Amino acid sequence: MEDIINKKDIELMVDTFYGEVMINPIIGPIFSDVVRVNWSIHLPKMYSFWGSLLLNEQSYSGHPIQVHADLSNLTAMTEVEFNEWLMLFHRTVDELFFGKKADEAKEKASNLARLMLEKIKINE
């Protein structure tokens, strides 16, 4: 196993992760039934998001914390859902990669989940 080093690795991570999300009984319905995600739009946005965070690409623009806070008005977004998301993300990274950037990806995901959950609790 190697570390995350380029855009191809980011795409593999994102595609594998969201493949698991789509079939997950806890968070899958949020994506398929509540948001009705258009994957052809969402996945490239996530490539840019993670590429910007991990590879300093500066290709992402958006406000993911606010988007998720707004989404919490439509469906449950509690520690249960965020823990499931985080477990899937960490498992995906651990299955595909090993190294400093892989650890950084998991750390950034953990921080992001914590910040989103805090924002949601503030908005309640």
PDB file of C-alpha atoms in Angstrom, residues 6-84:
ATOM      1  CA  ASN A   6      -1.929  12.528  -6.709  1.00  0.00           C
ATOM      2  CA  LYS A   7      -5.346  13.293  -8.187  1.00  0.00           C
ATOM      3  CA  LYS A   8      -5.785   9.675  -9.293  1.00  0.00           C
ATOM      4  CA  ASP A   9      -5.462   8.592  -5.656  1.00  0.00           C
ATOM      5  CA  ILE A  10      -7.998  11.210  -4.577  1.00  0.00           C
ATOM      6  CA  GLU A  11     -10.443   9.954  -7.210  1.00  0.00           C
ATOM      7  CA  LEU A  12      -9.963   6.347  -6.081  1.00  0.00           C
ATOM      8  CA  MET A  13     -10.537   7.331  -2.460  1.00  0.00           C
ATOM      9  CA  VAL A  14     -13.649   9.393  -3.239  1.00  0.00           C
ATOM     10  CA  ASP A  15     -15.163   6.851  -5.643  1.00  0.00           C
ATOM     11  CA  THR A  16     -14.579   3.960  -3.252  1.00  0.00           C
ATOM     12  CA  PHE A  17     -15.895   5.889  -0.271  1.00  0.00           C
ATOM     13  CA  TYR A  18     -19.075   7.057  -1.968  1.00  0.00           C
ATOM     14  CA  GLY A  19     -19.618   3.589  -3.397  1.00  0.00           C
ATOM     15  CA  GLU A  20     -19.890   2.468   0.238  1.00  0.00           C
ATOM     16  CA  VAL A  21     -22.003   5.471   1.194  1.00  0.00           C
ATOM     17  CA  MET A  22     -24.533   4.699  -1.536  1.00  0.00           C
ATOM     18  CA  ILE A  23     -25.293   1.259  -0.084  1.00  0.00           C
ATOM     19  CA  ASN A  24     -25.001   2.162   3.582  1.00  0.00           C
ATOM     20  CA  PRO A  25     -28.334   1.717   5.415  1.00  0.00           C
ATOM     21  CA  ILE A  26     -27.699   4.609   7.814  1.00  0.00           C
ATOM     22  CA  ILE A  27     -26.433   7.409   5.568  1.00  0.00           C
ATOM     23  CA  GLY A  28     -27.178   6.103   2.078  1.00  0.00           C
ATOM     24  CA  PRO A  29     -30.821   7.236   2.209  1.00  0.00           C
ATOM     25  CA  ILE A  30     -29.719  10.793   3.006  1.00  0.00           C
ATOM     26  CA  PHE A  31     -27.848  10.902  -0.291  1.00  0.00           C
ATOM     27  CA  SER A  32     -30.377   8.964  -2.383  1.00  0.00           C
ATOM     28  CA  ASP A  33     -33.761   9.917  -0.922  1.00  0.00           C
ATOM     29  CA  VAL A  34     -33.334  13.274   0.828  1.00  0.00           C
ATOM     30  CA  VAL A  35     -30.713  15.074  -1.246  1.00  0.00           C
ATOM     31  CA  ARG A  36     -31.122  12.961  -4.387  1.00  0.00           C
ATOM     32  CA  VAL A  37     -27.461  13.520  -5.174  1.00  0.00           C
ATOM     33  CA  ASN A  38     -26.478  13.845  -8.807  1.00  0.00           C
ATOM     34  CA  TRP A  39     -23.279  11.817  -8.587  1.00  0.00           C
ATOM     35  CA  SER A  40     -21.909  13.156 -11.885  1.00  0.00           C
ATOM     36  CA  ILE A  41     -21.822  16.599 -10.233  1.00  0.00           C
ATOM     37  CA  HIS A  42     -21.082  15.605  -6.629  1.00  0.00           C
ATOM     38  CA  LEU A  43     -18.097  13.320  -7.233  1.00  0.00           C
ATOM     39  CA  PRO A  44     -16.010  15.864  -9.208  1.00  0.00           C
ATOM     40  CA  LYS A  45     -16.798  18.424  -6.501  1.00  0.00           C
ATOM     41  CA  MET A  46     -15.465  15.971  -3.895  1.00  0.00           C
ATOM     42  CA  TYR A  47     -12.339  15.327  -6.001  1.00  0.00           C
ATOM     43  CA  SER A  48     -11.705  19.072  -5.866  1.00  0.00           C
ATOM     44  CA  PHE A  49     -12.515  19.282  -2.171  1.00  0.00           C
ATOM     45  CA  TRP A  50     -10.135  16.518  -1.123  1.00  0.00           C
ATOM     46  CA  GLY A  51      -7.528  17.524  -3.705  1.00  0.00           C
ATOM     47  CA  SER A  52      -7.529  21.009  -2.224  1.00  0.00           C
ATOM     48  CA  LEU A  53      -7.251  19.712   1.344  1.00  0.00           C
ATOM     49  CA  LEU A  54      -4.606  17.073   0.718  1.00  0.00           C
ATOM     50  CA  LEU A  55      -2.704  18.132  -2.400  1.00  0.00           C
ATOM     51  CA  ASN A  56      -2.994  21.933  -2.128  1.00  0.00           C
ATOM     52  CA  GLU A  57      -4.735  22.108  -5.501  1.00  0.00           C
ATOM     53  CA  GLN A  58      -6.821  25.182  -4.638  1.00  0.00           C
ATOM     54  CA  SER A  59      -9.547  23.872  -6.938  1.00  0.00           C
ATOM     55  CA  TYR A  60     -12.488  23.764  -4.515  1.00  0.00           C
ATOM     56  CA  SER A  61     -14.839  26.580  -3.682  1.00  0.00           C
ATOM     57  CA  GLY A  62     -17.837  26.103  -1.488  1.00  0.00           C
ATOM     58  CA  HIS A  63     -19.137  26.052   2.056  1.00  0.00           C
ATOM     59  CA  PRO A  64     -19.539  22.402   3.083  1.00  0.00           C
ATOM     60  CA  ILE A  65     -20.218  23.112   6.756  1.00  0.00           C
ATOM     61  CA  GLN A  66     -23.120  25.419   5.906  1.00  0.00           C
ATOM     62  CA  VAL A  67     -24.466  22.995   3.296  1.00  0.00           C
ATOM     63  CA  HIS A  68     -24.626  20.246   5.907  1.00  0.00           C
ATOM     64  CA  ALA A  69     -26.133  22.576   8.500  1.00  0.00           C
ATOM     65  CA  ASP A  70     -28.883  23.439   6.000  1.00  0.00           C
ATOM     66  CA  LEU A  71     -29.364  19.746   5.221  1.00  0.00           C
ATOM     67  CA  SER A  72     -29.943  19.062   8.915  1.00  0.00           C
ATOM     68  CA  ASN A  73     -33.223  20.961   8.556  1.00  0.00           C
ATOM     69  CA  LEU A  74     -34.439  18.225   6.193  1.00  0.00           C
ATOM     70  CA  THR A  75     -33.238  15.071   7.935  1.00  0.00           C
ATOM     71  CA  ALA A  76     -31.528  13.756  11.034  1.00  0.00           C
ATOM     72  CA  MET A  77     -27.877  14.761  11.140  1.00  0.00           C
ATOM     73  CA  THR A  78     -26.707  13.540  14.532  1.00  0.00           C
ATOM     74  CA  GLU A  79     -23.631  11.883  15.945  1.00  0.00           C
ATOM     75  CA  VAL A  80     -25.005   8.586  14.616  1.00  0.00           C
ATOM     76  CA  GLU A  81     -24.895   9.744  10.997  1.00  0.00           C
ATOM     77  CA  PHE A  82     -21.568  11.548  11.336  1.00  0.00           C
ATOM     78  CA  ASN A  83     -19.959   8.594  13.116  1.00  0.00           C
ATOM     79  CA  GLU A  84     -21.140   6.297  10.337  1.00  0.00           C
TER      80      GLU A  84
END
